[in-house]
Coordinates of C-alpha atoms in Angstrom, one line a residue:
F7 CA -5.0 61.2 -9.4
R8 CA -6.0 65.0 -9.4
R9 CA -8.9 66.3 -11.2
N10 CA -10.0 63.9 -13.6
F11 CA -13.5 63.7 -15.5
A12 CA -14.4 59.7 -15.2
R13 CA -18.5 60.2 -15.7
L14 CA -20.5 57.5 -17.2
G15 CA -17.9 54.8 -17.3
G16 CA -18.6 51.2 -16.3
D17 CA -16.6 51.9 -13.1
G18 CA -15.1 55.4 -12.8
F19 CA -12.0 54.4 -11.3
F20 CA -10.7 50.4 -10.7
L21 CA -8.2 49.1 -8.4
A22 CA -8.0 45.3 -7.8
G23 CA -5.0 44.3 -5.3
L24 CA -5.9 40.2 -5.8
T25 CA -5.8 38.4 -9.0
S26 CA -8.6 35.4 -9.9
K27 CA -5.4 33.3 -8.9
L28 CA -5.5 34.5 -5.3
E29 CA -2.1 36.7 -6.1
P30 CA -1.6 39.7 -4.5
T31 CA -1.4 42.6 -6.7
P32 CA -1.1 45.5 -4.3
C33 CA -2.6 48.5 -5.1
N34 CA -1.4 50.6 -2.7
D35 CA -0.9 54.1 -1.1
N36 CA -2.3 56.0 -4.4
L37 CA -4.1 59.7 -3.9
F38 CA -7.6 60.2 -5.4
E39 CA -8.0 64.1 -5.0
E40 CA -10.8 66.0 -6.7
N41 CA -11.8 63.8 -9.2
D42 CA -15.7 63.3 -10.6
A43 CA -16.5 59.8 -10.8
S44 CA -20.3 59.9 -11.1
W45 CA -22.6 58.5 -13.0
S46 CA -21.5 55.3 -13.4
P47 CA -24.0 52.1 -13.9
N48 CA -22.0 50.2 -11.1
I49 CA -19.3 51.7 -8.8
A50 CA -17.5 55.3 -8.7
F51 CA -14.4 54.2 -7.0
E52 CA -13.7 50.5 -6.6
A53 CA -10.6 49.4 -4.7
T54 CA -10.3 46.0 -3.6
F55 CA -7.8 44.3 -1.5
S56 CA -5.6 47.1 -1.3
R57 CA -4.4 49.7 1.6
G58 CA -3.2 52.9 2.4
N59 CA -5.1 54.8 -0.3
I60 CA -6.6 58.5 0.0
Y61 CA -9.7 59.5 -1.4
R62 CA -10.3 63.3 -0.9
N63 CA -12.5 66.1 -2.3
N64 CA -14.0 63.8 -5.2
Y65 CA -17.5 63.7 -6.0
A66 CA -19.0 59.9 -6.4
D67 CA -23.1 60.5 -7.1
N68 CA -25.8 58.9 -9.0
C69 CA -23.9 55.4 -9.0
N70 CA -24.9 52.2 -7.9
Y71 CA -22.2 52.5 -5.2
G72 CA -20.0 55.6 -4.6
F73 CA -17.2 53.7 -3.2
W74 CA -16.8 49.7 -3.1
L75 CA -13.3 48.9 -1.0
G76 CA -13.8 45.3 0.0
F77 CA -11.1 43.2 1.7
S78 CA -9.3 46.6 2.0
R79 CA -7.6 48.4 5.1
D80 CA -5.8 51.8 6.3
N81 CA -7.6 53.7 3.6
L82 CA -8.8 57.6 4.1
L83 CA -12.0 59.0 3.0
E84 CA -12.3 62.4 3.4
N85 CA -14.5 65.6 2.6
N86 CA -15.9 63.7 -0.6
R87 CA -19.6 64.6 -2.0
I88 CA -21.5 61.1 -1.9
G89 CA -25.3 61.2 -3.3
R90 CA -27.8 59.6 -4.8
N91 CA -26.3 56.3 -5.1
R92 CA -28.8 53.6 -5.5
Q93 CA -27.2 50.8 -3.2
A94 CA -24.5 52.8 -1.0
G95 CA -22.4 55.9 -0.8
I96 CA -19.5 53.4 0.9
A97 CA -19.7 49.9 0.8
V98 CA -17.1 47.4 2.5
E99 CA -17.1 44.0 3.1
N100 CA -14.1 42.8 5.9
G101 CA -12.3 46.4 5.6
I102 CA -10.1 47.2 8.5
G103 CA -8.6 50.4 9.7
M104 CA -10.6 52.8 7.7
Q105 CA -11.1 56.5 8.6
V106 CA -14.4 58.5 7.2
R107 CA -14.0 62.0 7.8
G108 CA -15.8 65.0 6.8
N109 CA -18.0 63.4 3.8
D110 CA -21.2 64.9 2.4
F111 CA -23.7 61.6 2.7
K112 CA -27.3 62.7 0.6
D113 CA -30.0 60.6 -0.6
N114 CA -28.1 57.7 -0.8
G115 CA -29.7 53.9 -0.3
H116 CA -27.3 53.7 2.6
G117 CA -24.4 56.2 3.3
I118 CA -22.3 53.7 4.9
L119 CA -22.8 50.2 4.4
L120 CA -20.2 47.8 6.3
W121 CA -20.4 44.1 7.0
S122 CA -18.8 40.8 7.3
K123 CA -18.5 37.8 5.3
R124 CA -16.6 34.7 5.1
I125 CA -15.1 33.2 1.9
P126 CA -12.6 30.4 2.4
E127 CA -10.5 31.3 -0.5
F128 CA -9.6 34.7 1.0
D129 CA -8.8 33.0 4.6
T130 CA -5.2 32.0 3.5
A131 CA -5.0 35.4 0.9
V132 CA -5.8 38.1 3.2
P133 CA -5.9 36.3 6.9
E134 CA -6.2 39.7 8.6
N135 CA -9.1 41.0 6.8
D136 CA -11.2 38.2 9.0
T137 CA -13.8 40.7 9.3
S138 CA -15.3 44.6 9.5
R139 CA -13.0 46.3 12.4
D140 CA -11.2 49.3 13.6
W141 CA -12.9 52.4 11.5
L142 CA -13.5 55.6 12.7
I143 CA -16.4 57.5 11.6
E144 CA -16.1 61.2 12.3
H145 CA -17.7 64.9 11.5
N146 CA -19.7 63.3 8.4
T147 CA -23.2 64.4 7.1
F148 CA -26.0 62.2 6.7
T149 CA -28.6 63.8 5.0
G150 CA -32.2 62.1 3.7
N151 CA -30.5 58.5 3.3
R152 CA -32.8 55.8 3.4
K153 CA -30.1 54.0 6.3
A154 CA -27.5 56.5 7.0
I155 CA -25.1 53.6 8.8
R156 CA -25.3 50.0 8.6
I157 CA -22.8 47.6 10.2
A158 CA -24.0 43.8 10.0
A159 CA -22.7 40.5 10.6
D160 CA -22.3 37.4 8.2
Q161 CA -24.0 39.4 4.9
D162 CA -24.6 38.9 1.2
H163 CA -23.6 42.5 -0.1
G164 CA -24.4 44.0 3.4
L165 CA -28.2 43.2 2.7
R166 CA -29.2 39.6 3.7
A167 CA -27.6 37.0 5.9
Y168 CA -25.3 34.5 4.5
T169 CA -23.3 31.9 6.5
P170 CA -22.7 29.1 4.0
H171 CA -18.9 28.8 5.1
G172 CA -19.8 29.8 8.3
P173 CA -19.6 32.9 10.6
C174 CA -17.0 35.3 10.9
P175 CA -16.0 37.2 13.8
P176 CA -18.4 39.8 14.5
P177 CA -17.9 43.3 13.5
R178 CA -16.1 45.2 16.1
N179 CA -14.6 48.6 17.2
H180 CA -16.6 51.0 15.0
T181 CA -16.2 54.4 16.4
L182 CA -18.9 57.0 15.3
R183 CA -18.2 60.4 16.4
E184 CA -19.7 64.0 15.9
N185 CA -21.7 63.3 13.0
T186 CA -24.8 64.5 11.6
F187 CA -27.7 63.0 11.0
T188 CA -30.8 64.8 9.2
E189 CA -33.8 63.3 7.9
N190 CA -32.7 59.7 7.4
G191 CA -34.8 56.6 7.2
V192 CA -32.9 55.1 9.8
D193 CA -29.6 56.7 11.3
V194 CA -27.5 53.9 12.6
E195 CA -28.5 50.0 12.2
L196 CA -26.3 47.6 14.0
L197 CA -26.4 43.8 13.5
G198 CA -24.7 41.1 15.2
V199 CA -21.8 43.7 15.9
D200 CA -19.8 43.8 19.3
E201 CA -17.7 46.6 21.2
N202 CA -18.4 49.4 19.3
K203 CA -18.9 53.4 20.2

């Protein structure tokens, strides 16, 4: 998907890799490049239960969330402009093996918001997505965000404690490397995480 103008939609782009009956319907190995999905009241790019997608040189501004990639894995987000999103620029629950590189996060509620959440129905459907783990976050710029990066265990939408079905394994193995932080309320917030660098 290249050079599309998808502004002001309910969601700019929407991919769902699991049906309401918990049947896998993968939306894998797609390229989203140089698209503008800004000004959605909801989400610019939503792709759940999917893997291997690449998001490069896109605009995801002035939405509730720039990217919502829950229960996905092995995606690359590179050189995107992500600004002025009310809740978060990138929001992912139980995401694994992601790379976030060279993006510009400016004036978001959260630049990157990652969390774990146990949902029993998904234990069988996506057993490998048991927590947030194995992320590489490097060479990004975070400016003027309320919180630049938040990684938290057992949360509802990454913001509030949530354990009605018991805890997940702690979020782990998040590598933050050579990022630039300027004038954020909080640069990095970690809650209940393990083995991060």
